Coordinates of C-alpha atoms in Angstrom, one line a residue:
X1 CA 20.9 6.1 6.0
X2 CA 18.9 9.2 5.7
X3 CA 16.0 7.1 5.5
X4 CA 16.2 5.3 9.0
X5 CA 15.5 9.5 10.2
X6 CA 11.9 8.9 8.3
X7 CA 10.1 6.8 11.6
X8 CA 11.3 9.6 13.7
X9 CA 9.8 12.1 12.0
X10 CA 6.8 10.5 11.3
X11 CA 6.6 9.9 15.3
X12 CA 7.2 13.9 15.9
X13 CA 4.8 14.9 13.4
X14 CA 1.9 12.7 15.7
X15 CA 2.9 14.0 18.6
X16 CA 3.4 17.8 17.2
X17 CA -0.3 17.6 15.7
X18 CA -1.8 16.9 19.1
X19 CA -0.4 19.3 20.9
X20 CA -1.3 21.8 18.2
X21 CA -4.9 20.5 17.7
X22 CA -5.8 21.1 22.2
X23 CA -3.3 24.4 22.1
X24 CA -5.7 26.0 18.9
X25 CA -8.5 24.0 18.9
X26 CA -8.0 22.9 15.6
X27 CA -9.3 19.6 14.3
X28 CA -7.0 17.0 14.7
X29 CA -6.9 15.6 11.5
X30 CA -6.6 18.7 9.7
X31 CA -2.9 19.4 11.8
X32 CA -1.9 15.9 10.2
X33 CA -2.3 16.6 7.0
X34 CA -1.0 20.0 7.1
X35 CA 1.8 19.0 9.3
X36 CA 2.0 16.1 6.1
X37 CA 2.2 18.6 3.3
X38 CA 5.0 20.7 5.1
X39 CA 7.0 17.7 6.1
X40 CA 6.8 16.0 2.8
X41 CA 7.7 19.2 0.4
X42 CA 10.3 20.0 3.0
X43 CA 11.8 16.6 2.6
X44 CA 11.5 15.2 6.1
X45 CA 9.5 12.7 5.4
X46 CA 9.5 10.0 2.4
X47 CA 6.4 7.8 2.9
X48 CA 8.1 3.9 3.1
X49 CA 6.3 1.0 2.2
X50 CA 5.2 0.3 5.3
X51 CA 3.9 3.9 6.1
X52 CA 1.9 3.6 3.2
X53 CA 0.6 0.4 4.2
X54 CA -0.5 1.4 7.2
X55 CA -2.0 4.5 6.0
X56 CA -4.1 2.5 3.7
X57 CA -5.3 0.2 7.4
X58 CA -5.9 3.8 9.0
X59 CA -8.6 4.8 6.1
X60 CA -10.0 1.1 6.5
X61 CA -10.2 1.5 10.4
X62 CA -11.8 5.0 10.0
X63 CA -14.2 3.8 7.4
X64 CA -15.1 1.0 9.8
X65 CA -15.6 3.4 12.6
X66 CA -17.9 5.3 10.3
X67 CA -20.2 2.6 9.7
X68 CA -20.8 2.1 13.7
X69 CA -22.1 5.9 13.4
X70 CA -25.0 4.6 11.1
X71 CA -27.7 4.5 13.5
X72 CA -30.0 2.2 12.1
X73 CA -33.6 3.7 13.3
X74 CA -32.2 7.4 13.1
X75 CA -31.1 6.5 9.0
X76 CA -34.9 5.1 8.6
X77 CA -36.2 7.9 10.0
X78 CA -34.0 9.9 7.5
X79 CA -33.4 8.1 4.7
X80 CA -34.9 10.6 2.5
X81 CA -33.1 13.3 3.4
X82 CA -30.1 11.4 3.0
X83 CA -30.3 9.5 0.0
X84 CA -31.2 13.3 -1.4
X85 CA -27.8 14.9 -0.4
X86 CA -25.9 12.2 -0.9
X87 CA -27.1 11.7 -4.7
X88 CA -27.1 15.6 -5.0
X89 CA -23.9 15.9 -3.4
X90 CA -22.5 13.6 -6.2
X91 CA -23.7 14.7 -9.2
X92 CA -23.9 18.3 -9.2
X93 CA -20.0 18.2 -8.9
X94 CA -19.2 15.5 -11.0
X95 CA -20.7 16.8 -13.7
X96 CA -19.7 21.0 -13.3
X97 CA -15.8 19.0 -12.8
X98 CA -16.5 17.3 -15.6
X99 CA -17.5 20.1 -17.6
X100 CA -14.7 22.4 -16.9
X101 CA -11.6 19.1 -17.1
X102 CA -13.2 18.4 -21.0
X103 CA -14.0 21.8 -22.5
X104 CA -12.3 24.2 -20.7
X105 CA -9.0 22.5 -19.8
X106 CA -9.1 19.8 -22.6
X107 CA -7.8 17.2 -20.6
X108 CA -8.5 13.3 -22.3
X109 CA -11.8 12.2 -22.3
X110 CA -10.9 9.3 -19.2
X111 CA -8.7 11.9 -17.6
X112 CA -11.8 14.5 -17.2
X113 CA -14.1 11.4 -15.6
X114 CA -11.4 10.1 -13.6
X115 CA -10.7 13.7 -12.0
X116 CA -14.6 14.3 -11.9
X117 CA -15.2 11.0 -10.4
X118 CA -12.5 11.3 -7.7
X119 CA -13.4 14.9 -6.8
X120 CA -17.2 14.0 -6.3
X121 CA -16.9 12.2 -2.9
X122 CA -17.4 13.1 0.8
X123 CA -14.8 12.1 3.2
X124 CA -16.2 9.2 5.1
X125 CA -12.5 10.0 7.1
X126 CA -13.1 13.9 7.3
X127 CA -16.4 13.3 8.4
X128 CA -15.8 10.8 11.1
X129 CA -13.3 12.5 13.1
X130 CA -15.4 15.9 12.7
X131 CA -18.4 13.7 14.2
X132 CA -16.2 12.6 16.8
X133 CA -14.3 16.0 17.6
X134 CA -18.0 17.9 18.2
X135 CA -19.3 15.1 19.7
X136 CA -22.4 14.4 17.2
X137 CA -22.0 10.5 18.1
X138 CA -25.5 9.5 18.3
X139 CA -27.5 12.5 17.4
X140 CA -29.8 12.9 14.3
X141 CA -27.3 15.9 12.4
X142 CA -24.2 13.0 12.9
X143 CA -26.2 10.2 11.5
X144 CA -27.1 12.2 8.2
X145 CA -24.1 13.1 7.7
X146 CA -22.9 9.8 7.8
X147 CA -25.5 8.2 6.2
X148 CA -25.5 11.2 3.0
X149 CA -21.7 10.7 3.0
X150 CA -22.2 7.0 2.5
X151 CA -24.8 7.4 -0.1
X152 CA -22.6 9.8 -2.1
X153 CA -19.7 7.1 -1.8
X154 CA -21.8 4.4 -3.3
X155 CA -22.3 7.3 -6.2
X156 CA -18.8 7.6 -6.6
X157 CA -18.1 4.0 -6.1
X158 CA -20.1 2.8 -9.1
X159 CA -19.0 5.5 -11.5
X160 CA -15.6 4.2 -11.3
X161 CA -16.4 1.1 -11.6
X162 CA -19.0 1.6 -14.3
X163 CA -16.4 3.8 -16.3
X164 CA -13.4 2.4 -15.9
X165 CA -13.0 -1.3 -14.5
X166 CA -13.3 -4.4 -16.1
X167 CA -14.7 -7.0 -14.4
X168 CA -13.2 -10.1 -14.2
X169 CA -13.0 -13.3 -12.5
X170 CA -10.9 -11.8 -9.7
X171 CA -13.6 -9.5 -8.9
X172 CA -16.3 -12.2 -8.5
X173 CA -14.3 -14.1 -5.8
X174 CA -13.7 -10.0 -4.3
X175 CA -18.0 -9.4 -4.4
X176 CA -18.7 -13.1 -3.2
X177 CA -16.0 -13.2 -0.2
X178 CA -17.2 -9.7 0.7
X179 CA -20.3 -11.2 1.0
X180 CA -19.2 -14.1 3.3
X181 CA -17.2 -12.4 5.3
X182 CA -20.5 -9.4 6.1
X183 CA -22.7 -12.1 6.5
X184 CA -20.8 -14.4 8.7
X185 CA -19.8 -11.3 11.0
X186 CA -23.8 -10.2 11.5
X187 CA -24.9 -13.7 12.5
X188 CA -21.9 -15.0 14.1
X189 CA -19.7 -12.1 15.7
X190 CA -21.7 -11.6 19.3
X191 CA -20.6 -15.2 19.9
X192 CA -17.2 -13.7 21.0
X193 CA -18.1 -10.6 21.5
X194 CA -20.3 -11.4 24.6
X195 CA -18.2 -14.2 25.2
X196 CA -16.9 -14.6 29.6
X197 CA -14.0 -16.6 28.6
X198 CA -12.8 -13.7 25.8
X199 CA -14.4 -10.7 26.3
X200 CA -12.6 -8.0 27.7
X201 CA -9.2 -9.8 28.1
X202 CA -6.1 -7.9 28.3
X203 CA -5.2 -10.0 24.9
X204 CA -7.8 -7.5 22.7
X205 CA -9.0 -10.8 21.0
X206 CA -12.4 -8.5 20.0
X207 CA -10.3 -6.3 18.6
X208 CA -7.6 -8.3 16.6
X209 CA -10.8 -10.1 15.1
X210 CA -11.9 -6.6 13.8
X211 CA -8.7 -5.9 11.9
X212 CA -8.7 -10.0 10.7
X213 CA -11.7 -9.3 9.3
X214 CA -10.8 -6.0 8.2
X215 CA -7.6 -7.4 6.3
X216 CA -9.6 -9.8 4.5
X217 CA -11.7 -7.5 3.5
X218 CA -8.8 -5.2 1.8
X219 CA -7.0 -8.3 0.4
X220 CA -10.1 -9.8 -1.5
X221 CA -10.7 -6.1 -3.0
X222 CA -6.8 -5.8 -3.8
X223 CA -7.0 -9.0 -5.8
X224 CA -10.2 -8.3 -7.5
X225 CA -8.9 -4.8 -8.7
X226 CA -11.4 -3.0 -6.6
X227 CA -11.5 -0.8 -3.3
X228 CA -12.9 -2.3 0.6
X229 CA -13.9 1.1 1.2
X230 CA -17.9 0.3 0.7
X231 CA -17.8 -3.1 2.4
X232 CA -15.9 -2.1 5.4
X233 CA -18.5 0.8 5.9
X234 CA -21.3 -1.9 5.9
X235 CA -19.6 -3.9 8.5
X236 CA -19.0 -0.9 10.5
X237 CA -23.1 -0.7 10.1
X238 CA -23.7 -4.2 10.9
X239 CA -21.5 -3.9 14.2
X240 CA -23.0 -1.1 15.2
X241 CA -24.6 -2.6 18.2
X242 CA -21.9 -4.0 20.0
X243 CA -20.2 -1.1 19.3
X244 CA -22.4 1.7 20.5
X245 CA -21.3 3.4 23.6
X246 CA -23.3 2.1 25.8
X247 CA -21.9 -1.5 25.2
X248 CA -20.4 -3.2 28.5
X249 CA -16.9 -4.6 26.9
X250 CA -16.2 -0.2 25.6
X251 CA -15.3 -1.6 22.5
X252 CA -15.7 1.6 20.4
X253 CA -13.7 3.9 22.8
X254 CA -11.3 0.9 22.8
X255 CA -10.7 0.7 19.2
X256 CA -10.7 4.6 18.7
X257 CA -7.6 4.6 21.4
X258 CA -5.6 2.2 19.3
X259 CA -6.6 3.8 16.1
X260 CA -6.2 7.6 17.1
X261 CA -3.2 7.0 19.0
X262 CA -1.2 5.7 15.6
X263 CA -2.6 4.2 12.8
X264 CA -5.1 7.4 11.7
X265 CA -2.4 9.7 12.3
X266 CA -0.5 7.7 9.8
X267 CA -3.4 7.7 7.2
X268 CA -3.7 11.4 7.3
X269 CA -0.3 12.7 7.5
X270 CA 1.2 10.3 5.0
X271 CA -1.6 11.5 2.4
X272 CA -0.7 15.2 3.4
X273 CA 2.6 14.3 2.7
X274 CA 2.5 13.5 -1.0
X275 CA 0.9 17.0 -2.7
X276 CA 3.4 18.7 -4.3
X277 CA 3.7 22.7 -4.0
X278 CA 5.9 23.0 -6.3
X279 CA 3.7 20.8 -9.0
X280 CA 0.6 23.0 -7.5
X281 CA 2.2 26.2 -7.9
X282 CA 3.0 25.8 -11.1
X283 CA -0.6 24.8 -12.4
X284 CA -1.8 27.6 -9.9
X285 CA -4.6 28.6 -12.2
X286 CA -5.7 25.6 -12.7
X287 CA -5.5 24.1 -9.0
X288 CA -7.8 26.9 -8.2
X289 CA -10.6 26.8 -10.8
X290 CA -10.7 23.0 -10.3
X291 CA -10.7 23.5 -6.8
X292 CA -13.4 26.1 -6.6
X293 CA -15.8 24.6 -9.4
X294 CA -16.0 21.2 -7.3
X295 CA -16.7 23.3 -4.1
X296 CA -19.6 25.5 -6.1
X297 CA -20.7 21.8 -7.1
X298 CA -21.2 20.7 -3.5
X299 CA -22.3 23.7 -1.8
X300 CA -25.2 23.7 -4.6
X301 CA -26.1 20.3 -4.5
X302 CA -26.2 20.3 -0.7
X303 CA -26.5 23.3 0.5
X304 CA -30.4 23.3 -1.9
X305 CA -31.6 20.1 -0.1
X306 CA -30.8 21.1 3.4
X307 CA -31.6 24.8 3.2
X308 CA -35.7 23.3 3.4
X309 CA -35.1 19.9 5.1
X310 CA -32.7 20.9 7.6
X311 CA -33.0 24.8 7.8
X312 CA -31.2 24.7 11.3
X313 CA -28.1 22.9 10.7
X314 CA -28.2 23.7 6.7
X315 CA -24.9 25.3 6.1
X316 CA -22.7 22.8 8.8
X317 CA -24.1 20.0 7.2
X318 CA -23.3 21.8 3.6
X319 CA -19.6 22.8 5.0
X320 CA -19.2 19.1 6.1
X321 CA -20.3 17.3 2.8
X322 CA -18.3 19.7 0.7
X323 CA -15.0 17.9 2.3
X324 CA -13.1 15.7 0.0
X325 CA -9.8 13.0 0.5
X326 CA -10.1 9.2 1.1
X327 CA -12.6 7.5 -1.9
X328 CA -10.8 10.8 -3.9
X329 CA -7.4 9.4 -3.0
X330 CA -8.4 6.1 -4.1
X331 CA -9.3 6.9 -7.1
X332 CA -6.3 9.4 -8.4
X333 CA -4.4 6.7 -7.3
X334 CA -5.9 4.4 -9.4
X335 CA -6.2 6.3 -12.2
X336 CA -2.1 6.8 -12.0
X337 CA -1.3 3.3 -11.7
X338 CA -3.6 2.7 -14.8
X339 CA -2.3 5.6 -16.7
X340 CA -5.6 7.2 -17.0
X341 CA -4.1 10.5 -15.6
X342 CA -0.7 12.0 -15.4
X343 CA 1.6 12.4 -12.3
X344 CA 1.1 16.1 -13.2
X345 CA -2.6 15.5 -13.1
X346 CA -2.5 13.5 -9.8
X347 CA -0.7 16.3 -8.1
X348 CA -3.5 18.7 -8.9
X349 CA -6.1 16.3 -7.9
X350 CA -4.1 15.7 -4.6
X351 CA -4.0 19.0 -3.8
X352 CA -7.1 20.0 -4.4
X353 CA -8.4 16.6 -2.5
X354 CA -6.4 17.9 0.6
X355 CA -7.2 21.3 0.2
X356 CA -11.0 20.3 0.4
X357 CA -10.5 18.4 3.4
X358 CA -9.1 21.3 5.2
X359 CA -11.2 24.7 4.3
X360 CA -14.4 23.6 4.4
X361 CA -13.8 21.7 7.9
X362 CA -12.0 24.7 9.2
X363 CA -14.9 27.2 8.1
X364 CA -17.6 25.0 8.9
X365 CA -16.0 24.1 12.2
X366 CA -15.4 27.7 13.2
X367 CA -18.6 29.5 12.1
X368 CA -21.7 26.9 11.7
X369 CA -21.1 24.3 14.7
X370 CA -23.9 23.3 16.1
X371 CA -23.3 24.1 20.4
X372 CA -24.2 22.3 22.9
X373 CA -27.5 23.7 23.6
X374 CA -28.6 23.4 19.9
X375 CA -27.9 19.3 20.2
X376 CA -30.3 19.3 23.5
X377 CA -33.1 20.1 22.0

């Protein structure tokens, strides 16, 4: 069956987008999801159930890795700054989306604030692997950005479930378990991991006990209708410690191998894979304007805050925050399994989820890095 081709493919397509990324010095994850769009409209690859659950474990474990960015004195030393661009970040494109999907478009009502809602996120998964590639682990410009794209996540997190859904019993047991389970891992996970009879065994048991916890964390959101995106980020923060760089058992570089090797790979070319060109180039006009009114919306609400606050680094950080794709892709899909927007609809906001992932990384990446001397001081 043509379909048994699909793994292969998928296992090229990793391999392909490293060798590009070192050969061009392109960020990694940006090869996946191109190397995802070109696969997917070429009709080499057909996401399988099992891709896509994956995919959906890759964007948990990157959103976990996020969250061990956060570092806690840096953030209070910041907060302001970042509770500023992350709320600003939000806004100002939710509401110039908003605008243009309702009275210029006239889309539905719940179409325009799904679309506006999705499309006003950062990319916690954008912005990791950026943080990661120019090596802002630990320094003040990698934990603002971080901690503004959390804050603008929590924005969008609570619009959609403000506008859109219900709560129920379901999502009780989801807020209550989430609870638990954050709780029980901040007072109870150094047990193992400074454990001598566990630690550092060739069995991973540290590891494995990450992805328990992060499976239960996904699970309890699926059945209470809502996403583990937030809660995973705050575990990532609560483990932060153990999982700094400087921790004996390398747990963070350990975790990163087995997640960059595979499972993020996954996350970002299976999302790459399922924008349609054709659906995109047939609603060109309005890809575009859609497109280019949520990056006007970003680059004003950042790019105003950090021009004062963080004159040096002002249009990286603005570049960075202006990326869009996983909270976005969460929420299109919602809104398509709910009928709240079209598959026509979802294509466009696809698109122009994945399109924001990859221009302002590539721009900001090229012209605005900070180097190496710029981090010394």
């Amino acid at each position: 069956m043509i379909s048994d081709i699909y793994p292969v493919v998928l296992a090229v397509l990793i391999v392909l987008a490293s060798i590009i990324s070192i050969k061009w010095s392109i960020s990694i994850s940006i090869v996946e999801i191109i190397l995802g769009i070109i696969a997917g409209n070429l009709g080499l690859l057909e996401p399988e159930s099992w891709m896509i659950y994956v995919a959906s474990i890759g964007g948990m474990v990157l959103t976990f890795l996020a969250g061990t960015e956060v570092n806690p004195k840096l953030m209070k030393d910041n907060l302001k700054e970042c509770l500023m661009i992350g709320v600003a970040s939000f806004l100002i494109s939710f509401v110039l989306v908003f605008i243009v999907c309702e009275y210029m478009l006239l889309w539905p009502l719940t179409s325009s604030l799904l679309v506006a809602t999705a499309l006003s996120e950062t990319s916690i998964a954008i912005v990791y692997s950026i943080i990661i590639d120019k090596e802002l682990s630990g320094k003040k410009i990698g934990t603002i950005l971080m901690g503004s794209t959390f804050v603008t996540n929590i924005c969008t997190a609570f619009a959609l479930s403000a506008l859109f859904m219900k709560p129920t019993l379901e999502t009780l047991v989801f807020v209550i378990a989430s609870i638990i389970i954050l709780v029980f891992s901040y007072k109870y996970s150094d047990i193992l991991f400074e454990s001598q009879t566990f630690s550092m065994t060739s069995n991973q048991l540290e590891l494995k006990y990450i992805f328990l916890l992060l499976v239960l964390l996904i699970f309890f959101a699926t059945l209470g209708g809502g996403q583990a995106l937030l809660p995973v980020f705050i575990l990532g923060a609560i483990l932060s410690k153990p999982f700094s760089h400087t921790n004996k058992n390398n747990m963070l570089k350990r975790l990163q191998t087995v997640a960059f090797t595979v499972i993020t790979p996954i996350f970002f070319i299976v999302n790459g894979s399922k924008v349609s060109i054709p659906v995109i180039i047939g609603a060109l006009g309005v890809f575009l304007l859609i497109f280019v009114v949520r990056q006007i919306g970003k680059f004003i609400g950042v790019y105003t805050i950090v021009k004062t606050s963080l004159s040096k680094y002002h249009m990286y950080i603005t570049m960075v925050m202006s990326t869009g794709l996983t909270f976005g892709l969460v929420a299109a899909s919602y809104g398509l399994n709910n009928n709240i927007i079209s598959s026509h609809v979802y294509s466009i906001l696809t698109g122009v989820l994945v399109l924001s992932a990859i221009i302002p990384s590539i721009i900001g990446n090229k012209y605005f890095a900070p180097t190496e001397e710029d981090l010394k001081e």
